[in-house]
Amino acid sequence: MTSTEPLVVARDATCTLGGRRILNGVSLDVAPGEVVVLVGPSGAGKTTLLRTMNGLETIDGGELTVAGERVGYTVGSDGRRSAVPRSVLTRQRQEIGFVFQHFNLFPHMTALENIWHAPVRVKKTPKPAAVAQAQALLERVGLADKADARPSRLSGGQQQRVAIARALAMKPRLMLFDEPTSALDPEMVGEVLDVMKELAAEHMTMVVVTHEMGFAREVADRVVVMDGGAVVEIAPPAQLFTAPQHARTRSFLAKIL
């Protein structure tokens, strides 16, 4: 894949969970270095779309690729779909960082251990190199003094910054953020968004589900409005927030702004 090709490509992607169609023909490209923010009402399919990008959910129709490779599934010559082996999915996920709404840190590990654990276990990085990288990442997210603290001793904002550092430790090509500030107290939101803004400034490819419209205005290259499992509108933030083209976009923005 060349740098001019999209890193993420979805074409008429569908996903059915529990007998209900959650994604309904989603098409979207994400270019290398681009920040795409997904917005829309609850139940619009934003989180499911994000989860299909790293194989936590699998599409059952259409196509979805990251770096030119189908994520989590293959299509045979007869058109039938099947899941990829676990080893293949694990390899694919090494390229894709995921920061969840809830931090999912290992409670028995220190902040430093949470960060170096995966590179050592999954990528077989020598431990000294992984620890040095983890220390550098903690400094990068402003938590160098919290290396030996366990998650229970950290604020929500600090835990989320450790979670971001943990994802970055795998040196991903793509970072996915699923409402990373929604579980935080208001005064902690800014410290997490600041880290994300720095990543954007460094041209990290990011797809972000968020209700933080200020972040979308300031950082996004494009904002994607979803509703009913479909993409309603895609536009740069300056255009979307001032002159939305679709009635459902106008209705959504009127409720949240």
XYZ file of N, CA, C and O in Angstrom, residues 26-217:
768
model
N -22.373 1.146 5.015
C -21.459 2.254 5.313
C -20.304 2.272 4.323
O -19.637 1.251 4.103
N -20.054 3.426 3.737
C -18.885 3.628 2.872
C -18.089 4.819 3.401
O -18.664 5.878 3.660
N -16.786 4.618 3.567
C -15.932 5.648 4.160
C -14.485 5.328 3.856
O -14.074 4.173 3.926
N -13.712 6.347 3.511
C -12.261 6.230 3.386
C -11.603 7.089 4.465
O -12.112 8.158 4.805
N -10.483 6.605 4.985
C -9.669 7.396 5.910
C -8.247 7.399 5.361
O -7.627 6.346 5.210
N -7.737 8.584 5.070
C -6.401 8.708 4.493
C -5.332 8.644 5.577
O -5.590 8.978 6.744
N -4.119 8.225 5.231
C -3.020 8.266 6.206
C -2.830 9.678 6.751
O -2.840 10.659 6.003
N -2.702 9.795 8.065
C -2.499 11.081 8.700
C -3.762 11.882 8.933
O -3.701 12.980 9.487
N -4.904 11.336 8.553
C -6.167 12.069 8.677
C -6.820 11.799 10.036
O -6.702 10.709 10.598
N -7.526 12.815 10.548
C -8.340 12.663 11.751
C -9.806 12.732 11.321
O -10.267 13.764 10.827
N -10.509 11.625 11.505
C -11.930 11.546 11.171
C -12.709 11.366 12.462
O -12.410 10.470 13.257
N -13.686 12.228 12.684
C -14.509 12.162 13.886
C -15.905 11.692 13.514
O -16.536 12.231 12.594
N -16.384 10.659 14.200
C -17.721 10.123 13.989
C -18.661 10.699 15.037
O -18.395 10.597 16.240
N -19.759 11.306 14.588
C -20.747 11.859 15.502
C -22.123 11.367 15.080
O -22.323 10.866 13.966
N -23.083 11.542 15.968
C -24.447 11.134 15.681
C -25.132 10.696 16.956
O -24.501 10.560 18.017
N -26.436 10.469 16.901
C -27.183 10.094 18.097
C -26.780 8.716 18.600
O -26.166 7.921 17.871
N -27.129 8.415 19.838
C -26.884 7.079 20.395
C -27.594 6.040 19.535
O -28.721 6.254 19.082
N -26.914 4.917 19.316
C -27.489 3.877 18.489
C -27.300 4.070 17.001
O -27.859 3.316 16.199
N -26.503 5.064 16.628
C -26.310 5.354 15.202
C -25.382 4.357 14.515
O -25.325 4.305 13.290
N -24.616 3.579 15.296
C -23.679 2.615 14.726
C -22.229 3.044 14.779
O -21.352 2.358 14.238
N -21.948 4.168 15.446
C -20.583 4.715 15.464
C -19.598 3.737 16.109
O -18.542 3.443 15.537
N -19.926 3.259 17.294
C -19.022 2.355 18.000
C -18.875 1.040 17.257
O -17.768 0.487 17.164
N -19.956 0.524 16.692
C -19.863 -0.719 15.932
C -18.943 -0.551 14.738
O -18.113 -1.425 14.449
N -19.051 0.571 14.032
C -18.147 0.816 12.902
C -16.704 0.821 13.378
O -15.826 0.219 12.742
N -16.449 1.480 14.495
C -15.100 1.524 15.039
C -14.605 0.103 15.367
O -13.473 -0.256 15.048
N -15.469 -0.686 15.969
C -15.081 -2.042 16.390
C -14.822 -2.958 15.191
O -14.012 -3.883 15.290
N -15.499 -2.709 14.065
C -15.206 -3.527 12.881
C -13.830 -3.211 12.309
O -13.250 -4.043 11.610
N -13.312 -2.028 12.613
C -12.013 -1.646 12.068
C -10.855 -2.386 12.726
O -9.738 -2.369 12.210
N -11.103 -3.006 13.891
C -10.030 -3.823 14.471
C -10.503 -5.238 14.800
O -9.851 -5.950 15.559
N -11.614 -5.643 14.209
C -12.040 -7.028 14.319
C -12.733 -7.407 15.599
O -12.954 -8.593 15.849
N -13.096 -6.441 16.435
C -13.912 -6.768 17.610
C -15.321 -7.167 17.195
O -15.994 -7.926 17.884
N -15.773 -6.619 16.078
C -16.978 -7.083 15.395
C -16.589 -7.309 13.933
O -15.608 -6.737 13.455
N -17.348 -8.120 13.240
C -17.023 -8.452 11.856
C -18.182 -8.076 10.945
O -19.341 -8.386 11.256
N -17.875 -7.419 9.844
C -18.936 -7.082 8.903
C -19.439 -8.365 8.225
O -18.703 -9.349 8.094
N -20.701 -8.358 7.840
C -21.274 -9.524 7.172
C -21.685 -9.219 5.739
O -22.269 -10.057 5.053
N -21.381 -8.008 5.275
C -21.648 -7.637 3.899
C -20.770 -6.470 3.510
O -20.320 -5.695 4.360
N -20.489 -6.340 2.212
C -19.618 -5.268 1.760
C -18.161 -5.580 2.038
O -17.772 -6.740 2.208
N -17.356 -4.546 2.120
C -15.920 -4.695 2.345
C -15.446 -3.723 3.415
O -15.976 -2.611 3.541
N -14.442 -4.141 4.180
C -13.758 -3.241 5.104
C -12.310 -3.688 5.200
O -12.030 -4.836 5.558
N -11.411 -2.780 4.832
C -9.989 -3.102 4.889
C -9.227 -2.032 5.646
O -9.618 -0.868 5.670
N -8.149 -2.444 6.261
C -7.176 -1.541 6.877
C -5.813 -1.904 6.301
O -5.421 -3.078 6.312
N -5.124 -0.902 5.760
C -3.839 -1.124 5.094
C -3.958 -2.178 4.006
O -3.063 -3.013 3.811
N -5.086 -2.165 3.300
C -5.285 -3.061 2.172
C -5.663 -4.477 2.512
O -5.764 -5.335 1.625
N -5.922 -4.762 3.805
C -6.203 -6.127 4.239
C -7.556 -6.188 4.941
O -7.870 -5.342 5.786
N -8.368 -7.161 4.575
C -9.634 -7.365 5.268
C -9.363 -7.672 6.738
O -8.497 -8.480 7.061
N -10.138 -7.045 7.613
C -9.897 -7.193 9.051
C -10.874 -8.219 9.636
O -12.089 -8.003 9.641
N -10.323 -9.340 10.079
C -11.126 -10.316 10.800
C -11.864 -11.316 9.946
O -12.482 -12.243 10.473
N -11.833 -11.163 8.633
C -12.596 -12.081 7.779
C -11.894 -12.259 6.438
O -11.062 -11.454 6.027
N -12.246 -13.340 5.777
C -11.808 -13.582 4.412
C -13.036 -13.890 3.566
O -14.097 -14.234 4.091
N -12.888 -13.760 2.258
C -13.954 -14.092 1.321
C -13.411 -15.116 0.338
O -12.419 -14.856 -0.355
N -14.042 -16.286 0.296
C -13.584 -17.351 -0.587
C -13.964 -17.104 -2.033
O -14.703 -16.167 -2.368
N -13.463 -17.959 -2.899
C -13.761 -17.835 -4.332
C -15.243 -18.002 -4.624
O -15.738 -17.522 -5.646
N -15.953 -18.664 -3.697
C -17.394 -18.834 -3.862
C -18.189 -17.691 -3.244
O -19.427 -17.715 -3.238
N -17.466 -16.672 -2.703
C -18.137 -15.523 -2.101
C -18.504 -15.694 -0.649
O -19.010 -14.757 -0.022
N -18.245 -16.864 -0.092
C -18.594 -17.106 1.319
C -17.546 -16.491 2.239
O -16.344 -16.538 1.956
N -18.011 -15.958 3.336
C -17.138 -15.303 4.313
C -16.795 -16.263 5.436
O -17.624 -17.073 5.848
N -15.591 -16.105 5.961
C -15.188 -16.890 7.122
C -14.230 -16.065 7.963
O -13.583 -15.140 7.466
N -14.180 -16.392 9.234
C -13.294 -15.674 10.150
C -11.847 -16.072 9.897
O -11.550 -17.217 9.552
N -10.950 -15.112 10.065
C -9.527 -15.425 9.934
C -9.061 -16.160 11.179
O -9.693 -16.065 12.247
N -7.984 -16.925 11.100
C -7.442 -17.561 12.306
C -7.081 -16.516 13.365
O -6.760 -15.369 13.046
N -7.128 -16.944 14.600
C -6.832 -16.032 15.712
C -5.465 -15.389 15.562
O -5.278 -14.212 15.870
N -4.490 -16.163 15.075
C -3.135 -15.623 14.921
C -3.104 -14.482 13.911
O -2.353 -13.516 14.087
N -3.919 -14.582 12.864
C -3.975 -13.516 11.861
C -4.615 -12.269 12.443
O -4.133 -11.144 12.249
N -5.708 -12.460 13.186
C -6.384 -11.312 13.802
C -5.462 -10.618 14.806
O -5.421 -9.381 14.881
N -4.723 -11.387 15.565
C -3.774 -10.803 16.520
C -2.732 -9.959 15.795
O -2.404 -8.851 16.230
N -2.229 -10.464 14.676
C -1.257 -9.694 13.890
C -1.889 -8.410 13.352
O -1.273 -7.338 13.398
N -3.108 -8.504 12.866
C -3.780 -7.320 12.333
C -3.961 -6.264 13.416
O -3.772 -5.069 13.179
N -4.329 -6.702 14.601
C -4.592 -5.753 15.678
C -3.338 -5.056 16.173
O -3.420 -3.996 16.804
N -2.177 -5.627 15.919
C -0.941 -4.954 16.309
C -0.785 -3.616 15.601
O -0.112 -2.721 16.094
N -1.410 -3.481 14.439
C -1.314 -2.264 13.640
C -2.359 -1.224 14.032
O -2.350 -0.122 13.515
N -3.298 -1.633 14.926
C -4.475 -0.804 15.178
C -4.640 -0.610 16.683
O -5.008 -1.532 17.404
N -4.363 0.603 17.167
C -4.556 0.903 18.580
C -6.012 1.224 18.862
O -6.694 1.844 18.037
N -6.503 0.803 20.017
C -7.906 1.044 20.382
C -7.941 1.580 21.806
O -7.445 0.935 22.721
N -8.536 2.765 21.972
C -8.710 3.362 23.299
C -10.205 3.359 23.594
O -10.996 3.966 22.876
N -10.572 2.676 24.667
C -11.975 2.446 24.978
C -12.539 3.543 25.874
O -11.804 4.323 26.493
N -13.859 3.545 25.970
C -14.548 4.474 26.869
C -14.112 4.237 28.310
O -13.849 5.172 29.058
N -14.046 2.975 28.682
C -13.534 2.604 30.010
C -12.118 2.059 29.813
O -11.832 1.363 28.840
N -11.253 2.319 30.739
C -9.816 2.303 30.495
C -9.238 0.908 30.292
O -8.255 0.736 29.595
N -9.838 -0.112 30.948
C -9.431 -1.504 30.753
C -7.955 -1.740 31.054
O -7.309 -2.578 30.421
N -7.417 -0.998 32.018
C -6.045 -1.268 32.451
C -6.023 -2.503 33.348
O -7.009 -2.824 34.021
N -4.893 -3.189 33.357
C -4.741 -4.329 34.266
C -4.575 -3.783 35.688
O -3.589 -3.089 35.985
N -5.506 -4.083 36.599
C -5.471 -3.453 37.931
C -4.289 -3.874 38.783
O -3.884 -3.136 39.683
N -3.722 -5.059 38.507
C -2.619 -5.574 39.330
C -1.254 -5.097 38.831
O -0.235 -5.412 39.446
N -1.242 -4.339 37.721
C 0.006 -3.850 37.156
C 0.145 -2.356 37.384
O -0.854 -1.632 37.437
N 1.379 -1.895 37.473
C 1.624 -0.459 37.534
C 1.360 0.171 36.166
O 1.196 -0.530 35.151
N 1.347 1.491 36.146
C 1.177 2.190 34.870
C 2.256 1.767 33.879
O 1.972 1.484 32.701
N 3.496 1.700 34.344
C 4.600 1.318 33.465
C 4.417 -0.103 32.940
O 4.603 -0.364 31.745
N 4.043 -1.027 33.827
C 3.863 -2.421 33.418
C 2.719 -2.562 32.413
O 2.803 -3.367 31.473
N 1.644 -1.799 32.595
C 0.532 -1.839 31.654
C 0.980 -1.490 30.245
O 0.443 -2.011 29.270
N 1.980 -0.624 30.140
C 2.424 -0.154 28.826
C 3.412 -1.122 28.182
O 3.319 -1.397 26.978
N 4.364 -1.658 28.941
C 5.376 -2.500 28.304
C 4.939 -3.950 28.153
O 5.548 -4.726 27.393
N 3.852 -4.338 28.804
C 3.438 -5.742 28.817
C 3.165 -6.276 27.397
O 3.699 -7.321 26.997
N 2.331 -5.573 26.621
C 1.941 -6.085 25.294
C 3.103 -6.152 24.312
O 3.247 -7.158 23.593
N 3.956 -5.114 24.221
C 5.089 -5.254 23.296
C 5.984 -6.457 23.603
O 6.487 -7.110 22.685
N 6.154 -6.761 24.887
C 6.983 -7.910 25.254
C 6.275 -9.214 24.928
O 6.843 -10.135 24.316
N 4.987 -9.298 25.298
C 4.259 -10.558 25.133
C 3.858 -10.813 23.687
O 3.961 -11.939 23.199
N 3.395 -9.776 23.003
C 2.826 -9.963 21.664
C 3.875 -9.780 20.575
O 3.960 -10.576 19.640
N 4.678 -8.727 20.685
C 5.651 -8.423 19.633
C 7.045 -8.973 19.929
O 7.952 -8.827 19.118
N 7.199 -9.589 21.114
C 8.480 -10.177 21.521
C 9.591 -9.135 21.586
O 10.765 -9.432 21.337
N 9.225 -7.897 21.926
C 10.214 -6.848 22.125
C 11.042 -7.175 23.376
O 10.465 -7.552 24.406
N 12.360 -7.069 23.327
C 13.154 -7.294 24.539
C 12.668 -6.380 25.667
O 12.398 -5.197 25.439
N 12.577 -6.926 26.862
C 11.991 -6.170 27.970
C 12.697 -4.841 28.231
O 12.021 -3.826 28.439
N 14.034 -4.777 28.246
C 14.668 -3.472 28.503
C 14.232 -2.397 27.503
O 13.994 -1.250 27.878
N 14.123 -2.774 26.229
C 13.705 -1.811 25.212
C 12.254 -1.415 25.417
O 11.883 -0.245 25.253
N 11.408 -2.388 25.775
C 9.993 -2.101 25.994
C 9.788 -1.193 27.198
O 8.938 -0.297 27.188
N 10.568 -1.427 28.259
C 10.454 -0.585 29.456
C 10.907 0.841 29.143
O 10.262 1.813 29.555
N 11.993 0.973 28.398
C 12.474 2.309 28.032
C 11.437 3.042 27.193
O 11.186 4.244 27.387
N 10.820 2.327 26.270
C 9.770 2.938 25.454
C 8.578 3.341 26.321
O 8.008 4.418 26.144
N 8.203 2.481 27.259
C 7.075 2.779 28.145
C 7.349 4.027 28.979
O 6.461 4.861 29.181
N 8.581 4.167 29.468
C 8.931 5.362 30.236
C 8.825 6.613 29.371
O 8.321 7.650 29.824
N 9.283 6.507 28.123
C 9.191 7.652 27.211
C 7.734 8.004 26.907
O 7.372 9.188 26.818
N 6.882 6.998 26.766
C 5.476 7.250 26.489
C 4.772 7.866 27.696
O 3.907 8.745 27.539
N 5.118 7.420 28.885
C 4.540 8.039 30.082
C 4.920 9.511 30.160
O 4.085 10.361 30.509
N 6.153 9.811 29.812
C 6.565 11.218 29.789
C 5.791 11.981 28.719
O 5.372 13.123 28.940
N 5.586 11.348 27.595
C 4.867 11.987 26.490
C 3.446 12.368 26.874
O 2.939 13.408 26.441
N 2.788 11.537 27.703
C 1.409 11.842 28.110
C 1.362 12.555 29.467
O 0.301 12.686 30.072
N 2.527 13.016 29.943
C 2.569 13.824 31.156
C 2.454 13.067 32.451
O 2.019 13.619 33.467
N 2.885 11.798 32.443
C 2.714 10.972 33.649
C 4.009 10.267 34.047
O 3.977 9.175 34.622
N 5.128 10.890 33.770
C 6.409 10.258 34.101
C 6.519 9.952 35.589
O 7.173 8.971 35.982
N 5.857 10.747 36.422
C 5.947 10.554 37.874
C 4.971 9.500 38.394
O 4.931 9.230 39.591
N 4.196 8.875 37.502
C 3.200 7.885 37.917
C 3.564 6.475 37.463
O 2.717 5.579 37.483
N 4.818 6.259 37.100
C 5.228 4.969 36.537
C 4.913 3.803 37.464
O 4.517 2.721 37.010
N 5.078 4.001 38.767
C 4.910 2.894 39.713
C 3.524 2.851 40.347
O 3.269 2.020 41.222
N 2.624 3.709 39.889
C 1.273 3.744 40.461
C 0.374 2.723 39.773
O 0.412 2.567 38.552
N -0.436 2.034 40.571
C -1.434 1.141 40.002
C -2.669 1.953 39.622
O -2.884 3.062 40.130
N -3.506 1.422 38.734
C -4.666 2.180 38.260
C -5.560 2.727 39.367
O -6.106 3.830 39.239
N -5.694 1.991 40.454
C -6.568 2.444 41.543
C -6.064 3.721 42.194
O -6.834 4.414 42.879
N -4.797 4.049 41.973
C -4.199 5.252 42.548
C -4.179 6.408 41.555
O -3.635 7.468 41.856
N -4.774 6.197 40.375
C -4.778 7.230 39.339
C -6.190 7.765 39.131
O -7.172 7.041 39.296
N -6.280 9.028 38.765
C -7.575 9.599 38.407
C -8.037 9.006 37.078
O -7.266 8.361 36.357
N -9.298 9.243 36.747
C -9.810 8.745 35.480
C -9.046 9.296 34.294
O -8.723 8.564 33.347
N -8.746 10.581 34.334
C -7.988 11.180 33.240
C -6.597 10.596 33.120
O -6.090 10.386 32.010
N -5.964 10.325 34.261
C -4.637 9.723 34.238
C -4.697 8.295 33.696
O -3.844 7.888 32.900
N -5.722 7.541 34.101
C -5.860 6.181 33.587
C -6.052 6.176 32.069
O -5.487 5.344 31.362
N -6.844 7.129 31.571
C -7.075 7.158 30.127
C -5.802 7.538 29.381
O -5.540 7.035 28.286
N -4.987 8.406 29.961
C -3.717 8.756 29.324
C -2.765 7.563 29.316
O -2.018 7.367 28.350
N -2.791 6.752 30.385
C -2.001 5.515 30.379
C -2.520 4.572 29.290
O -1.743 3.935 28.586
N -3.845 4.505 29.134
C -4.426 3.647 28.101
C -3.985 4.093 26.705
O -3.728 3.258 25.830
N -3.903 5.396 26.485
C -3.422 5.901 25.201
C -1.955 5.513 25.001
O -1.553 5.055 23.923
N -1.151 5.695 26.054
C 0.263 5.316 25.967
C 0.403 3.821 25.699
O 1.272 3.402 24.913
N -0.437 3.008 26.323
C -0.397 1.558 26.093
C -0.680 1.224 24.626
O -0.016 0.372 24.025
N -1.671 1.901 24.041
C -1.967 1.668 22.625
C -0.812 2.105 21.738
O -0.461 1.421 20.768
N -0.201 3.236 22.062
C 0.918 3.748 21.259
C 2.150 2.848 21.351
O 2.973 2.836 20.436
N 2.268 2.095 22.443
C 3.432 1.235 22.623
C 3.533 0.163 21.548
O 4.627 -0.343 21.268
N 2.415 -0.164 20.914
C 2.425 -1.161 19.845
C 2.782 -0.541 18.489
O 2.786 -1.231 17.475
N 3.049 0.765 18.480
C 3.423 1.499 17.270
C 2.402 1.278 16.146
O 2.748 0.843 15.033
N 1.146 1.604 16.419
C 0.096 1.337 15.440
C 0.132 2.320 14.275
O 0.617 3.439 14.392
N -0.445 1.892 13.155
C -0.628 2.782 12.007
C -1.944 3.543 12.127
O -2.134 4.550 11.435
N -2.847 3.028 12.928
C -4.182 3.598 13.072
C -4.560 3.588 14.536
O -4.360 2.589 15.228
N -5.118 4.712 15.021
C -5.616 4.793 16.390
C -7.127 5.011 16.361
O -7.623 5.917 15.689
N -7.840 4.183 17.115
C -9.282 4.271 17.236
C -9.629 4.693 18.657
O -9.106 4.127 19.622
N -10.511 5.674 18.784
C -10.922 6.179 20.095
C -12.439 6.100 20.199
O -13.152 6.716 19.417
N -12.931 5.334 21.173
C -14.372 5.180 21.356
C -14.829 5.989 22.571
O -14.734 5.535 23.703
N -15.291 7.199 22.306
C -15.758 8.109 23.364
C -14.787 8.123 24.545
O -15.155 7.811 25.684
N -13.541 8.490 24.305
C -12.504 8.346 25.327
C -12.674 9.264 26.531
O -11.996 9.062 27.546
N -13.538 10.266 26.442
C -13.707 11.182 27.582
C -15.073 11.058 28.255
O -15.328 11.740 29.234
N -15.941 10.186 27.758
C -17.318 10.175 28.266
C -17.429 9.630 29.689
O -18.405 9.911 30.381
N -16.436 8.855 30.143
C -16.474 8.316 31.497
C -15.715 9.193 32.491
O -15.574 8.810 33.661
N -15.261 10.362 32.044
C -14.426 11.216 32.885
C -15.227 12.352 33.496
O -16.198 12.839 32.912
N -14.782 12.784 34.670
C -15.318 14.017 35.241
C -14.925 15.180 34.338
O -13.860 15.160 33.701
N -15.770 16.211 34.268
C -15.521 17.316 33.325
C -14.135 17.927 33.425
O -13.534 18.287 32.403
N -13.601 18.036 34.641
C -12.303 18.699 34.788
C -11.149 17.843 34.256
O -10.023 18.326 34.115
N -11.420 16.550 33.977
C -10.369 15.666 33.474
C -10.401 15.510 31.962
O -9.485 14.941 31.375
N -11.449 16.000 31.325
C -11.619 15.811 29.882
C -10.487 16.474 29.110
O -9.908 15.902 28.188
N -10.139 17.692 29.503
C -9.149 18.468 28.767
C -7.794 17.797 28.695
O -7.132 17.855 27.643
N -7.367 17.135 29.777
C -6.032 16.541 29.775
C -5.941 15.379 28.778
O -4.870 15.124 28.217
N -7.047 14.678 28.565
C -7.058 13.589 27.584
C -7.129 14.156 26.169
O -6.414 13.723 25.266
N -7.994 15.150 25.971
C -8.106 15.762 24.645
C -6.795 16.412 24.215
O -6.450 16.397 23.026
N -6.048 16.964 25.174
C -4.761 17.582 24.832
C -3.793 16.552 24.248
O -3.060 16.848 23.295
N -3.779 15.346 24.831
C -2.916 14.288 24.301
C -3.349 13.912 22.889
O -2.525 13.731 21.980
N -4.657 13.823 22.683
C -5.169 13.472 21.363
C -4.856 14.561 20.332
O -4.538 14.269 19.177
N -4.913 15.807 20.763
C -4.567 16.906 19.856
C -3.098 16.834 19.453
O -2.748 17.107 18.297
N -2.235 16.454 20.396
C -0.815 16.313 20.072
C -0.599 15.199 19.051
O 0.207 15.337 18.124
N -1.326 14.087 19.215
C -1.212 12.994 18.248
C -1.659 13.452 16.864
O -1.041 13.113 15.852
N -2.743 14.207 16.829
C -3.234 14.718 15.550
C -2.198 15.631 14.902
O -1.976 15.574 13.680
N -1.554 16.462 15.717
C -0.531 17.375 15.191
C 0.670 16.620 14.641
O 1.387 17.125 13.774
N 0.875 15.404 15.138
C 1.970 14.552 14.661
C 1.539 13.668 13.494
O 2.260 12.778 13.074
N 0.327 13.901 12.995
C -0.201 13.210 11.816
C -0.448 11.725 12.059
O -0.304 10.905 11.142
N -0.834 11.392 13.278
C -1.313 10.044 13.544
C -2.689 9.877 12.898
O -3.551 10.751 13.024
N -2.896 8.783 12.186
C -4.209 8.504 11.607
C -5.156 8.104 12.737
O -4.876 7.162 13.483
N -6.273 8.829 12.858
C -7.176 8.625 13.984
C -8.625 8.615 13.507
O -9.023 9.427 12.677
N -9.406 7.686 14.064
C -10.860 7.697 13.914
C -11.425 7.782 15.325
O -11.116 6.934 16.174
N -12.232 8.801 15.565
C -12.650 9.135 16.924
C -14.167 9.218 16.998
O -14.792 9.975 16.241
N -14.751 8.451 17.903
C -16.161 8.623 18.257
C -16.201 9.520 19.485
O -15.585 9.205 20.515
N -16.897 10.636 19.390
C -16.928 11.564 20.517
C -18.151 12.456 20.456
O -18.733 12.667 19.388
N -18.534 12.949 21.639
C -19.569 13.983 21.731
C -18.944 15.352 21.976
O -19.672 16.330 22.180
N -17.609 15.408 21.972
C -16.906 16.664 22.202
C -16.841 17.445 20.884
O -15.919 17.295 20.084
N -17.831 18.281 20.665
C -17.911 18.992 19.394
C -16.795 20.026 19.237
O -16.372 20.329 18.125
N -16.302 20.573 20.360
C -15.175 21.492 20.290
C -13.940 20.804 19.737
O -13.207 21.376 18.915
N -13.707 19.568 20.161
C -12.587 18.780 19.634
C -12.784 18.532 18.145
O -11.849 18.674 17.346
N -14.005 18.172 17.750
C -14.283 17.917 16.331
C -14.029 19.165 15.493
O -13.425 19.099 14.417
N -14.470 20.311 15.975
C -14.255 21.569 15.243
C -12.775 21.877 15.070
O -12.327 22.306 14.011
